[in-house]
Short mmCIF file of C-alpha atoms in Angstrom, two decimals:
data_model
loop_
_atom_site.label_atom_id
_atom_site.label_comp_id
_atom_site.label_asym_id
_atom_site.label_seq_id
_atom_site.Cartn_x
_atom_site.Cartn_y
_atom_site.Cartn_z
CA MET N 1 10.52 -0.27 11.63
CA ILE N 2 12.04 -3.57 10.49
CA TYR N 3 8.57 -4.86 9.53
CA LEU N 4 8.05 -1.88 7.20
CA PHE N 5 11.41 -2.51 5.52
CA ILE N 6 10.63 -6.21 5.05
CA VAL N 7 7.32 -5.41 3.38
CA THR N 8 8.94 -2.72 1.25
CA ALA N 9 11.28 -5.38 -0.14
CA ILE N 10 8.32 -7.70 -0.84
CA TRP N 11 6.17 -5.02 -2.46
CA SER N 12 8.98 -3.69 -4.63
CA PHE N 13 8.36 -6.62 -7.01
CA SER N 14 4.60 -6.07 -7.27
CA PHE N 15 4.62 -2.99 -9.51
CA SER N 16 6.58 -4.66 -12.30
CA LEU N 17 4.90 -8.07 -12.00
CA ILE N 18 1.46 -6.50 -12.36
CA GLY N 19 2.54 -4.12 -15.11
CA VAL N 20 4.37 -6.75 -17.17
CA TYR N 21 2.28 -9.90 -16.72
CA LEU N 22 -1.24 -8.93 -15.62
CA SER N 23 -2.19 -5.42 -16.74
CA GLY N 24 -4.20 -5.50 -19.95
CA GLN N 25 -4.18 -9.31 -20.01
CA VAL N 26 -6.10 -10.38 -16.89
CA ASP N 27 -9.33 -8.74 -15.79
CA SER N 28 -8.47 -6.26 -13.04
CA TRP N 29 -11.46 -7.27 -10.91
CA PHE N 30 -10.40 -10.91 -11.04
CA ALA N 31 -6.84 -9.91 -10.10
CA VAL N 32 -8.23 -8.02 -7.10
CA VAL N 33 -10.69 -10.67 -5.89
CA SER N 34 -8.24 -13.55 -6.27
CA ARG N 35 -5.50 -11.65 -4.46
CA ILE N 36 -7.77 -10.70 -1.55
CA CYS N 37 -9.41 -14.11 -1.21
CA LEU N 38 -6.02 -15.85 -1.16
CA ALA N 39 -4.90 -13.46 1.56
CA LEU N 40 -8.10 -14.20 3.50
CA LEU N 41 -7.44 -17.94 3.24
CA VAL N 42 -4.09 -17.39 4.94
CA PHE N 43 -5.86 -15.77 7.91
CA ILE N 44 -9.00 -17.93 8.07
CA PRO N 45 -7.46 -20.01 10.92
CA PHE N 46 -7.25 -16.80 12.99
CA LEU N 47 -10.86 -15.72 12.47
CA ARG N 48 -12.40 -15.35 15.94
CA PHE N 49 -15.53 -13.76 17.38
CA ARG N 50 -14.83 -14.05 21.08
CA PHE N 51 -12.06 -11.43 21.21
CA PHE N 52 -14.11 -8.68 19.57
CA THR N 53 -17.25 -6.62 20.00
CA LEU N 54 -19.53 -6.08 17.00
CA LYS N 55 -18.29 -2.49 16.76
CA GLN N 56 -14.66 -3.62 16.59
CA ILE N 57 -15.43 -6.20 13.90
CA ILE N 58 -17.19 -3.56 11.79
CA LEU N 59 -14.29 -1.11 12.23
CA LEU N 60 -11.69 -3.72 11.25
CA ALA N 61 -13.74 -4.87 8.26
CA GLY N 62 -14.10 -1.21 7.27
CA VAL N 63 -10.31 -0.85 7.33
CA GLY N 64 -10.02 -3.79 4.95
CA ALA N 65 -12.74 -2.41 2.70
CA PHE N 66 -10.80 0.83 2.30
CA GLN N 67 -7.15 -0.22 2.48
CA LEU N 68 -7.41 -3.32 0.31
CA GLY N 69 -10.82 -3.56 -1.36
CA ILE N 70 -11.46 -0.03 -2.68
CA MET N 71 -7.75 0.77 -2.97
CA TYR N 72 -7.11 -2.15 -5.33
CA VAL N 73 -10.04 -1.16 -7.53
CA PHE N 74 -8.41 2.18 -8.36
CA TYR N 75 -4.87 0.77 -8.30
CA TYR N 76 -5.40 -1.98 -10.90
CA LYS N 77 -7.52 0.26 -13.14
CA ALA N 78 -4.71 2.83 -13.19
CA PHE N 79 -2.41 0.38 -15.00
CA ALA N 80 -4.61 0.79 -18.09
CA TYR N 81 -3.63 4.46 -18.28
CA LEU N 82 -0.12 4.60 -16.82
CA THR N 83 3.27 3.06 -17.33
CA VAL N 84 4.96 1.54 -14.27
CA PRO N 85 7.27 4.58 -13.89
CA GLU N 86 4.27 6.95 -14.08
CA LEU N 87 2.40 4.89 -11.50
CA LEU N 88 5.38 5.05 -9.17
CA LEU N 89 5.61 8.79 -9.73
CA PHE N 90 1.98 9.43 -8.87
CA THR N 91 2.15 7.44 -5.61
CA ILE N 92 4.66 9.90 -4.11
CA PHE N 93 1.88 11.87 -2.41
CA THR N 94 0.78 8.97 -0.18
CA PRO N 95 2.97 10.11 2.77
CA ILE N 96 1.23 13.48 2.83
CA TYR N 97 -2.17 11.81 2.95
CA VAL N 98 -1.07 9.52 5.79
CA THR N 99 0.29 12.25 8.06
CA LEU N 100 -2.55 14.71 7.34
CA ILE N 101 -5.32 12.14 7.86
CA TYR N 102 -3.74 10.84 11.09
CA ASP N 103 -3.21 14.32 12.52
CA LEU N 104 -6.65 15.61 11.58
CA LEU N 105 -8.65 12.54 12.60
CA CYS N 106 -6.66 11.39 15.62
CA LYS N 107 -4.92 14.48 17.01
CA ASN N 108 -7.19 17.32 15.80
CA LYS N 109 -4.13 19.31 14.74
CA ILE N 110 -1.42 19.15 12.11
CA LYS N 111 2.13 18.48 13.27
CA ILE N 112 4.15 20.85 11.11
CA THR N 113 7.44 19.02 11.76
CA TYR N 114 5.90 15.72 10.60
CA LEU N 115 4.49 17.42 7.51
CA LEU N 116 7.85 19.00 6.63
CA THR N 117 9.81 15.75 6.85
CA THR N 118 7.07 14.00 4.90
CA LEU N 119 7.25 16.67 2.18
CA LEU N 120 10.99 16.07 2.01
CA ALA N 121 10.31 12.40 1.26
CA VAL N 122 7.88 13.45 -1.50
CA ILE N 123 10.53 15.73 -3.02
CA GLY N 124 13.03 12.87 -2.99
CA ALA N 125 10.58 10.56 -4.74
CA ALA N 126 9.77 13.27 -7.30
CA ILE N 127 13.47 13.72 -8.08
CA ILE N 128 13.74 10.01 -8.84
CA ARG N 129 10.56 9.47 -10.78
CA TYR N 130 9.67 12.70 -12.56
CA ASP N 131 9.83 11.93 -16.26
CA GLN N 132 7.89 12.54 -19.43
CA ILE N 133 4.29 11.50 -18.98
CA THR N 134 1.71 10.28 -21.50
CA ALA N 135 -1.60 11.77 -22.63
CA ASN N 136 -3.62 9.52 -20.31
CA PHE N 137 -1.89 10.87 -17.23
CA ILE N 138 -4.89 12.85 -15.87
CA ILE N 139 -7.18 9.82 -15.52
CA GLY N 140 -4.34 7.67 -14.23
CA PHE N 141 -3.23 10.42 -11.85
CA LEU N 142 -6.71 10.76 -10.35
CA MET N 143 -7.06 6.99 -9.96
CA ILE N 144 -3.73 6.72 -8.16
CA GLN N 145 -4.60 9.63 -5.86
CA ALA N 146 -7.91 7.96 -5.00
CA SER N 147 -6.02 4.71 -4.40
CA SER N 148 -3.45 6.47 -2.21
CA ILE N 149 -6.08 8.30 -0.16
CA VAL N 150 -8.11 5.20 0.69
CA PHE N 151 -4.87 3.28 1.37
CA ALA N 152 -3.86 6.05 3.77
CA ILE N 153 -7.28 5.96 5.45
CA GLY N 154 -6.89 2.22 5.96
CA GLN N 155 -3.39 2.54 7.45
CA VAL N 156 -4.43 5.33 9.79
CA GLY N 157 -7.65 3.56 10.72
CA TYR N 158 -5.90 0.33 11.67
CA LYS N 159 -3.22 2.17 13.62
CA ARG N 160 -5.88 4.12 15.53
CA ILE N 161 -7.98 1.03 16.28
CA MET N 162 -4.94 -0.67 17.80
CA GLU N 163 -4.15 2.44 19.85
CA LEU N 164 -7.66 2.50 21.27
CA TYR N 165 -8.38 -1.19 21.83
CA LYS N 166 -5.05 -3.10 22.03
CA LEU N 167 -6.53 -6.09 20.20
CA PRO N 168 -4.60 -9.27 19.24
CA GLN N 169 -3.35 -8.33 15.81
CA HIS N 170 -3.24 -11.70 14.04
CA TYR N 171 -6.89 -12.24 14.97
CA SER N 172 -7.77 -8.64 14.12
CA PHE N 173 -6.32 -8.80 10.64
CA ALA N 174 -8.51 -11.75 9.73
CA TRP N 175 -11.46 -9.36 9.99
CA VAL N 176 -9.60 -6.80 7.89
CA TYR N 177 -9.42 -9.33 5.06
CA VAL N 178 -13.11 -10.17 5.49
CA GLY N 179 -13.99 -6.54 4.79
CA ALA N 180 -11.67 -6.43 1.79
CA ALA N 181 -13.07 -9.71 0.43
CA ILE N 182 -16.67 -8.46 0.63
CA ILE N 183 -15.86 -5.41 -1.49
CA SER N 184 -13.78 -7.31 -4.04
CA ILE N 185 -16.32 -10.15 -4.45
CA ILE N 186 -19.19 -7.70 -5.01
CA GLY N 187 -17.07 -5.81 -7.55
CA TRP N 188 -16.11 -8.99 -9.38
CA ILE N 189 -19.72 -10.20 -9.59
CA ILE N 190 -21.00 -6.85 -10.91
CA PHE N 191 -18.15 -5.59 -13.07
CA GLY N 192 -15.80 -8.52 -13.71
CA ASP N 193 -15.05 -9.78 -17.20
CA LYS N 194 -15.24 -13.56 -16.91
CA SER N 195 -13.61 -14.00 -20.32
CA ARG N 196 -10.30 -12.48 -19.20
CA LEU N 197 -9.05 -15.00 -16.68
CA PRO N 198 -5.35 -15.91 -16.38
CA THR N 199 -4.26 -18.12 -19.29
CA THR N 200 -0.66 -18.99 -18.44
CA GLU N 201 1.09 -20.68 -15.54
CA THR N 202 3.15 -17.54 -15.04
CA GLN N 203 0.05 -15.41 -14.55
CA TRP N 204 -1.42 -17.87 -12.06
CA ALA N 205 1.90 -18.08 -10.20
CA ILE N 206 2.06 -14.27 -9.93
CA ILE N 207 -1.51 -14.05 -8.66
CA ILE N 208 -0.78 -16.71 -6.03
CA TRP N 209 2.41 -14.92 -4.97
CA LEU N 210 0.63 -11.56 -4.80
CA GLY N 211 -2.24 -13.06 -2.79
CA ILE N 212 -0.35 -15.17 -0.27
CA VAL N 213 2.92 -13.26 0.12
CA ALA N 214 2.46 -9.64 -1.00
CA SER N 215 -1.05 -9.34 0.43
CA GLY N 216 -1.50 -12.13 2.98
CA LEU N 217 1.85 -11.66 4.70
CA GLY N 218 2.71 -8.18 3.44
CA TYR N 219 -0.30 -6.20 4.57
CA PHE N 220 -0.34 -7.83 7.99
CA LEU N 221 3.33 -7.03 8.60
CA TRP N 222 2.90 -3.50 7.22
CA ASN N 223 -0.03 -2.70 9.48
CA TYR N 224 1.65 -4.42 12.42
CA GLY N 225 4.70 -2.26 11.78
CA ALA N 226 2.45 0.81 11.51
CA THR N 227 1.35 0.30 15.11
CA LYS N 228 4.99 0.34 16.26
CA VAL N 229 6.02 3.67 14.71
CA ASP N 230 4.73 7.24 14.72
CA SER N 231 2.59 8.56 11.88
CA GLY N 232 5.48 10.54 10.36
CA THR N 233 7.72 7.49 10.03
CA LEU N 234 4.82 5.50 8.59
CA ALA N 235 4.18 8.27 6.07
CA ILE N 236 7.81 8.45 4.91
CA MET N 237 8.11 4.66 4.62
CA ASN N 238 5.31 4.74 2.05
CA ASN N 239 7.80 6.30 -0.38
CA VAL N 240 10.79 4.07 0.38
CA VAL N 241 9.26 1.43 -1.90
CA ILE N 242 9.84 3.70 -4.90
CA PRO N 243 13.67 3.48 -5.10
CA VAL N 244 13.55 -0.20 -4.08
CA GLY N 245 11.00 -0.91 -6.83
CA ILE N 246 13.21 0.84 -9.37
CA ILE N 247 16.20 -1.29 -8.38
CA VAL N 248 14.06 -4.39 -9.01
CA ASN N 249 13.21 -3.07 -12.50
CA VAL N 250 16.88 -2.42 -13.23
CA VAL N 251 18.05 -5.84 -12.04
CA LEU N 252 15.28 -8.04 -13.45
CA TRP N 253 14.14 -6.18 -16.58
CA GLY N 254 17.15 -4.05 -17.46
CA GLN N 255 15.31 -0.75 -17.11
CA GLN N 256 17.48 2.27 -17.96
CA ILE N 257 17.46 5.01 -15.33
CA ASP N 258 19.15 8.31 -14.64
CA TRP N 259 21.51 7.20 -11.88
CA VAL N 260 22.33 10.75 -10.77
CA ARG N 261 18.66 11.54 -10.18
CA PHE N 262 18.05 8.13 -8.64
CA LEU N 263 20.89 8.48 -6.12
CA LEU N 264 20.02 12.10 -5.35
CA GLY N 265 16.32 11.34 -4.82
CA SER N 266 17.03 8.22 -2.77
CA GLY N 267 19.41 10.24 -0.63
CA VAL N 268 16.70 12.84 -0.01
CA ILE N 269 14.21 10.15 1.06
CA ILE N 270 16.77 8.61 3.43
CA LEU N 271 17.59 12.10 4.73
CA SER N 272 13.91 12.75 5.43
CA LEU N 273 13.72 9.56 7.48
CA VAL N 274 16.91 10.39 9.40
CA ILE N 275 15.80 13.97 10.09
CA HIS N 276 12.40 12.75 11.23
CA GLN N 277 13.92 10.22 13.62
CA LYS N 278 16.38 12.74 15.05
CA TRP N 279 14.23 15.85 14.99
CA CYS N 280 10.70 14.61 15.61
CA VAL N 281 10.82 11.21 17.29
CA THR N 282 13.73 11.60 19.74
CA LYS N 283 12.49 15.02 20.89
CA LYS N 284 9.02 13.88 21.89
#
């Protein structure tokens, strides 16, 4: 689980960096394609054919197409309709998608105990982030749900592929980024606004950081960590980034928060993880 915590710390900066420096200023398709292609460059040295069958390559590329390519399309577009706090609020349902998709696709049944502890994590996140929302919330809400669903499909898909084939993961993830790059490049060519490229050194620095660290390193470690834990733990960890991301906003940008709600909600998320570990994992 240490890998999931490391990535949570890395990703906690992404929400604010995108919302403050990129959203509405840099074309969202360019932000997506540059981020994915930089991540692919990190893994180009690990691109191999000899360890994989054609079916495995297609499956891994499909994971990347969903988890990174399609997900980012909805995710970056949502910033046009939502504030950062609203975006964080609407991502709270991701754990439910993860546990339901894994159980239905991989186990053919729903584990009620996993679903209950996951729901507890959602309640904790809702306590922290529920606030007044703007008039554009419906479009933004739907975009974030679409983003969360395809992100969940990608996580579950990668976890299942590794369970079935036991492939070398650093080589496998190179193909994941290939799939993501194909989707993002096609989207950029068709829909990108070439007049809205980054114009400042800060914007370029953020894109490079997001591509190499948050995506290149982050998604590999997250998916690697996903193969080491059960689906319930993976689901709950999807919401741990919310309180961590809020702390980043408080420290770096002086965001004002309701500390009572923050501490209560964070405590509920931690409680959900503890209960899951004690109740579900140790009693297998």
